[in-house]
XYZ file of N, CA and C in Angstrom:
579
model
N -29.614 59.256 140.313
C -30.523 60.362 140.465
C -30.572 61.233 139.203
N -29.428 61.259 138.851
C -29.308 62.228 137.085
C -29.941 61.791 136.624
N -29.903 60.515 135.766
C -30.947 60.013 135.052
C -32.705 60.143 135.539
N -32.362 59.748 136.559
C -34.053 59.809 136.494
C -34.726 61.246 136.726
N -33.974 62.409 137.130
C -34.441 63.727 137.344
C -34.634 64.166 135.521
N -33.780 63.271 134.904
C -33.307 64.045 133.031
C -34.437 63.639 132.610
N -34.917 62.500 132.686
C -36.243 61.547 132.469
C -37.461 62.594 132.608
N -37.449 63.079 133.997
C -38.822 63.744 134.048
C -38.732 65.222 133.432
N -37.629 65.626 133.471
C -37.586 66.796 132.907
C -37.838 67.239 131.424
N -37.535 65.959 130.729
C -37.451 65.566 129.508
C -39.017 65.848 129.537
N -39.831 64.633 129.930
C -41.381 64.317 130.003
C -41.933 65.730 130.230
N -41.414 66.832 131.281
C -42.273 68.203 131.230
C -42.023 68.965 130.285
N -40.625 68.843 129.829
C -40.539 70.170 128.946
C -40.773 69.779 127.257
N -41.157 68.131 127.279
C -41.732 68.105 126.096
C -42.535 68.869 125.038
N -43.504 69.441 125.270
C -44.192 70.555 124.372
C -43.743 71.507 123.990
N -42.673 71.998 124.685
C -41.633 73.708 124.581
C -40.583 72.854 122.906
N -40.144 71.309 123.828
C -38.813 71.526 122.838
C -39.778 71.283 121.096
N -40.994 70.408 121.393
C -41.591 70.449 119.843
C -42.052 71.759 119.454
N -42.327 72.929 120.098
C -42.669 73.987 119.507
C -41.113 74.564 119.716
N -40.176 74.547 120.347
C -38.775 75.036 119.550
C -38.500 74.556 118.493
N -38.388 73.329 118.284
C -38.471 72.468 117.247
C -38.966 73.196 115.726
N -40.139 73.300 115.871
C -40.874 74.249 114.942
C -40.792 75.454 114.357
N -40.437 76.115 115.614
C -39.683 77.487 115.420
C -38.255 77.687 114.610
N -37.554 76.991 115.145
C -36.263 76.785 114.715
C -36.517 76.313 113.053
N -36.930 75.555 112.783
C -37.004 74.757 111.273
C -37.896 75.771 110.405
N -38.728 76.531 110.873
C -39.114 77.637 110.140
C -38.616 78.869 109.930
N -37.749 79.173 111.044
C -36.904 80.282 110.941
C -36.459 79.932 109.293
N -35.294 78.965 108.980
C -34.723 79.416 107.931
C -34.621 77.781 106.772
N -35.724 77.169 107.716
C -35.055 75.325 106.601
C -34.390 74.663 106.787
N -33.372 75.053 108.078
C -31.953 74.098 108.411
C -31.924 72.928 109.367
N -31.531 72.261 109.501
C -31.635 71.452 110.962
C -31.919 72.160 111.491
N -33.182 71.322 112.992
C -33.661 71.571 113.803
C -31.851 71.671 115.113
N -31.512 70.831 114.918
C -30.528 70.845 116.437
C -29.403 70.790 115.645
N -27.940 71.176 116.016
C -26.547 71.691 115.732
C -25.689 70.973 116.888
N -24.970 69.860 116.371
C -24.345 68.457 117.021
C -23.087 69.181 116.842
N -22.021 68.897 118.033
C -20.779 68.753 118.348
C -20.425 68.162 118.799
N -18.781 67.950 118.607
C -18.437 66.971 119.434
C -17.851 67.773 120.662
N -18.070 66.964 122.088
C -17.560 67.868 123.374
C -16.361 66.559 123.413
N -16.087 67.364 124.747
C -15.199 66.379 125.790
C -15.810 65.974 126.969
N -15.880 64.655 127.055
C -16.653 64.424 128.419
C -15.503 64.121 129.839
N -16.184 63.177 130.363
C -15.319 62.779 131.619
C -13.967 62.195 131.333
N -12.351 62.375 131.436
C -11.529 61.490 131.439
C -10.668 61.595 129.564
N -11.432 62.983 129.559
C -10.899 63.097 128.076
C -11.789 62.516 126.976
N -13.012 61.211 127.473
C -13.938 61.218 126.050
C -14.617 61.868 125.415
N -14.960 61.298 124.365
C -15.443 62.641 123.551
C -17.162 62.167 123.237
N -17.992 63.116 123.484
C -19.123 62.595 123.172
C -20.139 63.375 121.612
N -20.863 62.747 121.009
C -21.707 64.116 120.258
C -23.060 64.616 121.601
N -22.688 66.347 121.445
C -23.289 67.004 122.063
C -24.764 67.847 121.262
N -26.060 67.764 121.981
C -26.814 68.556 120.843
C -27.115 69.741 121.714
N -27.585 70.741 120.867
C -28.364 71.907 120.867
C -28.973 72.244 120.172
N -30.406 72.946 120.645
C -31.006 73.436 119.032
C -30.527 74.450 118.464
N -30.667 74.583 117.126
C -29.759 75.537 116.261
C -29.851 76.889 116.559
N -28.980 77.699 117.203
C -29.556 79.174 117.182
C -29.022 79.930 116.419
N -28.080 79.320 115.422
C -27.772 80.272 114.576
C -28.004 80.054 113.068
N -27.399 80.904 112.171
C -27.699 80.314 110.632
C -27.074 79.430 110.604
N -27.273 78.625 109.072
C -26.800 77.580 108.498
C -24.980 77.540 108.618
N -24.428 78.570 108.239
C -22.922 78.984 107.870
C -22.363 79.348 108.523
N -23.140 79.348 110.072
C -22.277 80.059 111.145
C -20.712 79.718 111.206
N -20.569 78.578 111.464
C -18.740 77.903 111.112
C -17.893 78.821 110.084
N -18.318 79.116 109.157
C -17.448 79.676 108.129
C -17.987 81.203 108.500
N -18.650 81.714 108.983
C -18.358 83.307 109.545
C -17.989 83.418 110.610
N -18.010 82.131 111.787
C -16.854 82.508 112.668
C -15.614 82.784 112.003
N -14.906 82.679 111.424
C -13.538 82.683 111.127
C -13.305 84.446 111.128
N -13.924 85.061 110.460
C -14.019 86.508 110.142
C -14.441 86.927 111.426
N -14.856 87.153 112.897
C -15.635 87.260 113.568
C -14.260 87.121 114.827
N -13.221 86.301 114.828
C -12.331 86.072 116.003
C -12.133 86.858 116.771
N -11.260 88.111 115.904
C -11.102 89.118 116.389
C -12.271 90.003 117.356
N -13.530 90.021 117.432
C -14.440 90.381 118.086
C -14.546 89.696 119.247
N -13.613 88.614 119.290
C -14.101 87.390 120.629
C -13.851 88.027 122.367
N -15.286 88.010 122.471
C -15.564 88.973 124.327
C -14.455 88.240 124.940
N -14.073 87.037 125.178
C -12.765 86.540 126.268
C -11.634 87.433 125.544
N -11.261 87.944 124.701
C -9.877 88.375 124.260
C -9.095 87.761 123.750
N -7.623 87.939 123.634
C -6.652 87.346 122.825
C -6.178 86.168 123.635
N -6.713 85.635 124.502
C -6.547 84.058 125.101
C -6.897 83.404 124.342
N -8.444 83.423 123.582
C -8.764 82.741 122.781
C -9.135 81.324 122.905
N -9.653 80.704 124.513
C -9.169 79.079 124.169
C -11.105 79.154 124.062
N -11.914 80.196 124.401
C -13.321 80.202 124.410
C -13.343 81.456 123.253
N -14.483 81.064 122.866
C -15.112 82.438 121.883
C -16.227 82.881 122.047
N -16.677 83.873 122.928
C -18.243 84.275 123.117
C -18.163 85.693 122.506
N -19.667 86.250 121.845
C -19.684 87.558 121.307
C -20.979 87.850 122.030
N -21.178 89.178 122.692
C -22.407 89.915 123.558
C -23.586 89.951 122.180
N -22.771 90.188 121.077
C -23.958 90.098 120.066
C -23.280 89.550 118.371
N -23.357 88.488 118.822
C -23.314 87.626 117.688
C -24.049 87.858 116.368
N -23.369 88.259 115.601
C -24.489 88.341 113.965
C -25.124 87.015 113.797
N -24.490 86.353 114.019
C -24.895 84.708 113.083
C -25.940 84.113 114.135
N -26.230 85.009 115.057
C -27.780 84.129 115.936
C -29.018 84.424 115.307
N -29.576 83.660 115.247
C -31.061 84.183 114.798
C -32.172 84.586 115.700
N -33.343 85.217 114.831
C -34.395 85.939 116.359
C -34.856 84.850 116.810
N -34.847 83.678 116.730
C -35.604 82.461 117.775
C -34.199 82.306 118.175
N -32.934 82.047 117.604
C -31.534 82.070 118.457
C -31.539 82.677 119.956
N -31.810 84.233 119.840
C -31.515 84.620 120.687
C -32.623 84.969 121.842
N -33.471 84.184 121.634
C -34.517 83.795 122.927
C -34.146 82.691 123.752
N -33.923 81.919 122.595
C -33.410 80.190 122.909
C -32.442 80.288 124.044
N -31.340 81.334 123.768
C -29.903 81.353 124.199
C -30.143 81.853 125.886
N -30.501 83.382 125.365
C -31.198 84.121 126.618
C -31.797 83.253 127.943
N -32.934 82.199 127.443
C -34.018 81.310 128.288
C -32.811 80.277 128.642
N -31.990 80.205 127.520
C -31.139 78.799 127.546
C -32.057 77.235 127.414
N -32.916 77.395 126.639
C -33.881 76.612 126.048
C -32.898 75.785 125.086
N -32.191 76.050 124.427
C -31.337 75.834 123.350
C -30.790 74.453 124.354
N -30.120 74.773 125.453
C -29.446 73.775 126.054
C -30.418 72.624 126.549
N -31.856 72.210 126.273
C -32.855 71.186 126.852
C -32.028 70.049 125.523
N -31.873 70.151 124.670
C -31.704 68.398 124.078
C -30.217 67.910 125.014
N -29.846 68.528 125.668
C -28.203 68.025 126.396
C -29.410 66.898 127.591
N -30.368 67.325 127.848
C -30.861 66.378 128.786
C -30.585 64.943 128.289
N -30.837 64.246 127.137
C -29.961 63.102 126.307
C -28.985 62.868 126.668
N -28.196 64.001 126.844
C -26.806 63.207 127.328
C -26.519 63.143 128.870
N -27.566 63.750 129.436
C -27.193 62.875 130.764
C -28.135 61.522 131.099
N -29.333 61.436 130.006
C -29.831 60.102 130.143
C -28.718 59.097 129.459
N -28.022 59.328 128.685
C -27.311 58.497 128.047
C -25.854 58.066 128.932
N -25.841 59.025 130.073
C -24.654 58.435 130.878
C -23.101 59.876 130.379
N -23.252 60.684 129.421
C -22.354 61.445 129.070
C -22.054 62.732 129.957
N -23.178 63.013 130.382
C -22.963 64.262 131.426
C -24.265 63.909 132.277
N -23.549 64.449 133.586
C -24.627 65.148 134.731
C -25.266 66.175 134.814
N -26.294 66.542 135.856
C -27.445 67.412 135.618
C -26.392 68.566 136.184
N -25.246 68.424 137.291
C -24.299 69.296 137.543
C -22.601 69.004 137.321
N -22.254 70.029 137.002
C -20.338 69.427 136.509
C -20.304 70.796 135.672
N -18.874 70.614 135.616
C -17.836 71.844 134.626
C -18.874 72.152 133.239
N -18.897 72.975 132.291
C -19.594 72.583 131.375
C -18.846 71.963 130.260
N -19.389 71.034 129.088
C -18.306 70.180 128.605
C -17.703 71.258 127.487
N -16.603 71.132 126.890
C -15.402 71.952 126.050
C -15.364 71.281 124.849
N -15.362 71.970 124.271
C -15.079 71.626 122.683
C -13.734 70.933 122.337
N -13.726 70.287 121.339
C -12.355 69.359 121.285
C -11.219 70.525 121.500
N -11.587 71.292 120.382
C -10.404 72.376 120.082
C -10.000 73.533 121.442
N -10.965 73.267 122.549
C -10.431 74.445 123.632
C -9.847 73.752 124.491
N -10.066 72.138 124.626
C -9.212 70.834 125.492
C -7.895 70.520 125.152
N -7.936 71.185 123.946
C -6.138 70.673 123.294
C -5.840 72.422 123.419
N -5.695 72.565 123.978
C -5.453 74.593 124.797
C -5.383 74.338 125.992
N -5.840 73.393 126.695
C -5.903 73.760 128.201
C -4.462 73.550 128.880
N -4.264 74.219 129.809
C -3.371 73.752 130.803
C -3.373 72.639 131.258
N -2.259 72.343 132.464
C -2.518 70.670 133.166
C -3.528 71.207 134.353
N -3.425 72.378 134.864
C -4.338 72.635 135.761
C -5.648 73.040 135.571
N -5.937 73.307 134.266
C -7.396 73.223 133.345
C -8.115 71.850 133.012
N -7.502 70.965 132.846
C -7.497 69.613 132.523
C -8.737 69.001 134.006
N -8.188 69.652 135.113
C -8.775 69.048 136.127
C -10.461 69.274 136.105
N -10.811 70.037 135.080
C -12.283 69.697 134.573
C -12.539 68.550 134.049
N -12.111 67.561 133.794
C -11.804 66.325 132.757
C -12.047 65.352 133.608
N -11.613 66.043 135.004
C -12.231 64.566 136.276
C -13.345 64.116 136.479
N -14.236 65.088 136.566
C -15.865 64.186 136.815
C -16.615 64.633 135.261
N -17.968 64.343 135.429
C -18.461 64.400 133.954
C -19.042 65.595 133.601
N -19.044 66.437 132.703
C -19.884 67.649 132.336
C -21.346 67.887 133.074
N -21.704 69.222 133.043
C -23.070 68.880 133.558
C -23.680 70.002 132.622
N -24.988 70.001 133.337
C -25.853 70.842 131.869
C -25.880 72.191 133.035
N -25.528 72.231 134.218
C -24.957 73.639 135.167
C -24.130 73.453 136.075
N -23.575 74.861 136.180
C -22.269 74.544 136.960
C -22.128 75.879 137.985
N -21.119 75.774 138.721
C -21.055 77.121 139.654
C -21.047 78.978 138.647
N -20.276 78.997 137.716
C -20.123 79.625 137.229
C -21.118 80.239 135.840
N -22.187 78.873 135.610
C -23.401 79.335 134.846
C -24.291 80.245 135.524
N -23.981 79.555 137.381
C -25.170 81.010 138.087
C -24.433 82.247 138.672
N -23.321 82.714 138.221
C -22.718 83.118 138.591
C -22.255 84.561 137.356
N -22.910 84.239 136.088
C -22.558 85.144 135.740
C -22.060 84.805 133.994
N -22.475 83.520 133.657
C -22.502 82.704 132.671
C -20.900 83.027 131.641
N -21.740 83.662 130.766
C -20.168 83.824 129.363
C -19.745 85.070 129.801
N -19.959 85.565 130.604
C -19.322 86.879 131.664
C -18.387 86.531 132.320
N -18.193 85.607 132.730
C -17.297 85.088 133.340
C -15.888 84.641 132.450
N -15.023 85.083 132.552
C -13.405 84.988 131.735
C -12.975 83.308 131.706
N -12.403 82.848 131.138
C -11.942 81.224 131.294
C -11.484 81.074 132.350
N -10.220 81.834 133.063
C -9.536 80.989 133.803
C -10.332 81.425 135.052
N -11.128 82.134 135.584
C -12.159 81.905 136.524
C -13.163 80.871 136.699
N -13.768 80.906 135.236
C -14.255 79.535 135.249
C -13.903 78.275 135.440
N -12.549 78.142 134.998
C -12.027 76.946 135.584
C -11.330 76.901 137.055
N -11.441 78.125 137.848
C -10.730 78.268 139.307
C -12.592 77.664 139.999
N -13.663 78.405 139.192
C -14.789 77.839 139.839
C -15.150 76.339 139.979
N -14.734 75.955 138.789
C -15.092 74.212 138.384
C -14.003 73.976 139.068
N -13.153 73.851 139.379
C -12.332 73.116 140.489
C -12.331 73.387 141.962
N -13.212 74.698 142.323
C -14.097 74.541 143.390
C -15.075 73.858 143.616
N -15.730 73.636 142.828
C -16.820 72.860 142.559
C -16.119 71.252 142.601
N -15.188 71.023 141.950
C -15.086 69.518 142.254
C -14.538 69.240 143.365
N -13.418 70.315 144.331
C -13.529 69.774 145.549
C -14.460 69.719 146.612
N -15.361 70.804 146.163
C -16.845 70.905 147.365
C -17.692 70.223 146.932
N -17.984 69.353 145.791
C -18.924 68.527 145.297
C -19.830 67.662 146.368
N -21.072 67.774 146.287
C -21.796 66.998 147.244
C -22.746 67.529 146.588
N -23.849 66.379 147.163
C -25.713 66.058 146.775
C -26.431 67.703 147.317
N -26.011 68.449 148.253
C -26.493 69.270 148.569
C -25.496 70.537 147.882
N -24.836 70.438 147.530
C -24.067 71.808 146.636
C -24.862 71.696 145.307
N -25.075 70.315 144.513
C -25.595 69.985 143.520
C -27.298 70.218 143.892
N -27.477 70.428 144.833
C -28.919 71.103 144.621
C -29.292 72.322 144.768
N -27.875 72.717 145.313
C -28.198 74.381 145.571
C -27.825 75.040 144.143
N -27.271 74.154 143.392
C -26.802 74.994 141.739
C -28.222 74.601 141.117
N -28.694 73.614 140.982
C -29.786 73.827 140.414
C -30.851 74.404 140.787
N -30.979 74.884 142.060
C -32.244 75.927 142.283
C -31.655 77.003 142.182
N -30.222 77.677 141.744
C -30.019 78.600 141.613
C -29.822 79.083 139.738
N -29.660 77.872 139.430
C -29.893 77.993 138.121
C -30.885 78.722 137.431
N -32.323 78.303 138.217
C -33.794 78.723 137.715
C -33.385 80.516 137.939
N -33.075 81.287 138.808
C -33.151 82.534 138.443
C -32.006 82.475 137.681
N -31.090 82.488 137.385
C -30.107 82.601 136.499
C -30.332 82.400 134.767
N -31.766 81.533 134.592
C -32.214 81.419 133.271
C -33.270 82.872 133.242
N -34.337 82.842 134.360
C -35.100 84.180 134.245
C -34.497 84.861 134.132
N -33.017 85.954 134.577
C -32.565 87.294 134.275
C -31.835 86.925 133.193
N -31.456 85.962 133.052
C -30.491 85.486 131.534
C -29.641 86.507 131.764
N -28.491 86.729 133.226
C -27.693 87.787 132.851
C -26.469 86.664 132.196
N -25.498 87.185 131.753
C -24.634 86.732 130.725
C -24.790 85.509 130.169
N -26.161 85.370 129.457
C -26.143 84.801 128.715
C -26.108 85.537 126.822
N -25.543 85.115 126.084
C -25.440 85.314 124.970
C -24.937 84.424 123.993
């Protein structure tokens, strides 16, 4: 069912991502999309895309920037309410969460689902606990309990008490109630940043 829901979604929101596309590459000249590597299901690692919402150098002004990090001195996530290094199509992208449409790829490609934990960066997976880890059981998704819930507002280890609610209540009908709850959760864009 992932796949073929990513398929059509792909096919509608075609025109948005070529005029993000556009937007983005005129903002400043840089790549259109900004590849990472995540962690998928079972500890693999996949390349993850997004379109670029920030400058070129963002990597090397995070470093200067830590200390500002909204989770605090846990540190295994880094979100800022207002990031310097986003740009003004960045922070529409982010807000709408438009930015997150090329991840639809990776659930056509088999790497993540349309629902699951969201996937972690190499460097916050080699931080986790053994009882954090238990995100690592099923596959990432592009939403999760805690995206409608209150997004990068939400502290880590809640998020991961949610995603392991989520994987024991997992079912076809929980997974549809996150994605129709998703849609207002992109309109108020509350904690998103």
């Amino acid at each position: 069912m992932d796949v073929s829901v990513a398929i059509c979604l792909l096919m509608l929101v075609f025109p948005l991502l070529l005029l993000v596309a556009l937007l983005v590459k005129l903002t400043d000249g840089g790549p259109v999309l900004f590849w990472q590597m995540r962690v998928g299901k079972w500890g693999k690692p996949f390349r993850f895309p997004k379109f670029r919402s920030m400058v070129i150098n963002a990597e090397e002004i995070r470093a200067r920037l830590l200390e500002a990090n909204q989770h605090g001195d846990q540190g295994i996530t880094f979100k800022m309410k207002r990031d310097p290094r986003v740009t003004w199509i960045g922070r529409i992208i982010r807000k709408t969460s438009i930015d997150e449409l090329p991840q639809l790829w990776c659930v056509i490609r088999g790497d993540m689902s349309l629902v699951g934990p969201r996937p972690a960066l190499v460097s916050e997976v080699a931080r986790y606990t053994l009882e954090n880890r238990r995100r690592l059981d099923i596959k990432p998704g592009l939403t999760c309990i805690w995206q409608v819930s209150g997004r990068s507002d939400i502290p880590f280890e809640e998020q991961c008490r949610l995603d392991a609610q989520y994987i024991e209540e997992q079912s076809l009908c929980a997974d549809i109630r996150l994605l129709l709850k998703t849609i207002p959760a992109i309109i108020t864009g509350r904690g998103a940043y």
